[in-house]
C-alpha angles and dihedrals in degrees: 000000000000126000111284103250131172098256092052110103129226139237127186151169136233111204133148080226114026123199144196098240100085088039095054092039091055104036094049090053093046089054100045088043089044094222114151100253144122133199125202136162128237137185113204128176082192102071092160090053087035093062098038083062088053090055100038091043094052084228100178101221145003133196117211131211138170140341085022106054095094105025085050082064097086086039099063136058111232129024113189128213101266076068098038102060099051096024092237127117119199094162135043121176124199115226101178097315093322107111117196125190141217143152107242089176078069099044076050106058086045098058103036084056088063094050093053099046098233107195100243087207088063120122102239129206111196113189116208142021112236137109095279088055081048089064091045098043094053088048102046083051095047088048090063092255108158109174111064131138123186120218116199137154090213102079099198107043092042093052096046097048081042085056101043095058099036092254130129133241144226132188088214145014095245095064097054125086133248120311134198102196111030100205108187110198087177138110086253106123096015115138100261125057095328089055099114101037123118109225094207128033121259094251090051086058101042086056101039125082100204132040123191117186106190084201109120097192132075095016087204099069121160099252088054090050088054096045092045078046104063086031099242116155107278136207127187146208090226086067085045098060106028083057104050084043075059093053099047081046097063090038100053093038108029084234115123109212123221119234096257089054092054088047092049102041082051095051082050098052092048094042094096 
């Protein structure tokens, strides 16, 4: 990394549990491009006085993660149609004071969903009812996929992430149909006390062609190994978020990145 100086421009991220994996991503791609930036996280439990900093310090860019992608909405300008649409904000980019807004984990799953040729006549089962299921959800729907059904302990935020997007909704897994692609968009599989749990049962697995497991880290989680197992078609939350990182990364700097540079800057933010 180059010497800090007073014309580079700043990037940063706002999170309740900040990690090393957007920091990294960024700051490995701004050394090997040589651009004049520099990438840090942050926590706040002052988001107001969080986003005014953004605007008064002229700081370029900002991702944003739980619990502020939806309260950093009436704080910003400009909030373009990936956030609309789902009421989340996971980007915000600073042109001169003026800070617009978008969801580029949206802009993600939808494109992933394309690249990996995702049958839109497939019968989907996406586990959990968060922000993050909001994301999925929406781009699932935009995509042209019919045939969803949201399963979700939680009744009334299922049902009502099930309703807004013309999907149905289950309490549990064992009271929805057959599917084709098990999505989980939980906690099931994430490094921590939830580490060794299998979002879907065996038998859904068995009888499903395609697995997507939202979980970012680790990338091996064991919905992804049984799915890798019984060689059904996987997606990972590794793609999801070193993706996105690729989205907020044209937008804060104006360079578009090549695919091996996304696969390498996300080996490299994983890598501790």
């Amino acid at each position: 990394m180059p010497i800090l100086h007073k014309d580079m421009q700043v990037c940063i991220s706002l999170a309740a549990r900040p990690s090393n994996i957007g920091t990294r991503f960024h700051n490995f791609l701004y050394d090997e491009l040589g651009l004049e930036f520099v990438y840090k996280a942050f926590t706040t439990t002052d988001l107001p006085g969080a986003v005014t900093g953004i605007r008064a310090l002229g700081i370029r860019g900002c991702s944003v993660s739980m619990p502020f992608k939806e309260a950093v909405i009436p704080l910003v300008d400009v909030v373009e149609d990936s956030a609309t649409a789902i009421q989340s904000v996971n980007t915000v980019v600073n042109d001169d004071g003026v800070l617009t807004a978008s969801n580029t984990d949206y802009e993600a799953v939808a494109a992933l969903l394309d690249t990996h040729a995702v049958d839109r006549e497939a019968r989907v089962l996406l586990r959990g009812s968060g922000g993050m299921a909001k994301a999925v959800t929406a781009a699932f729907r935009g995509a042209g996929f019919a045939h969803l059904t949201v399963v979700a302990r939680n009744a009334e935020t299922g049902r009502a992430l099930a309703d807004q997007y013309g999907y149905g909704w289950v309490g549990a897994e064992d009271e929805a149909g057959d599917a084709d692609v098990l999505v989980n968009v939980t906690p099931l599989g994430m490094d921590g006390d939830e580490a060794e749990t299998l979002a879907f049962a065996t038998d859904r697995i068995d009888a499903a062609h395609t697995v997507f497991d939202v979980v970012a880290f680790p990338s091996e989680t064991p919905l992804v190994r049984a799915g890798r197992d019984r060689d059904r078609h996987v997606i990972t939350g590794a793609e999801v978020i070193a993706l996105q990182a690729a989205r907020q990364f044209e937008r804060y700097t104006g360079v578009a990145l090549t695919d091996d540079q996304v696969r390498r800057a996300s080996a490299f933010s994983r890598a501790v």
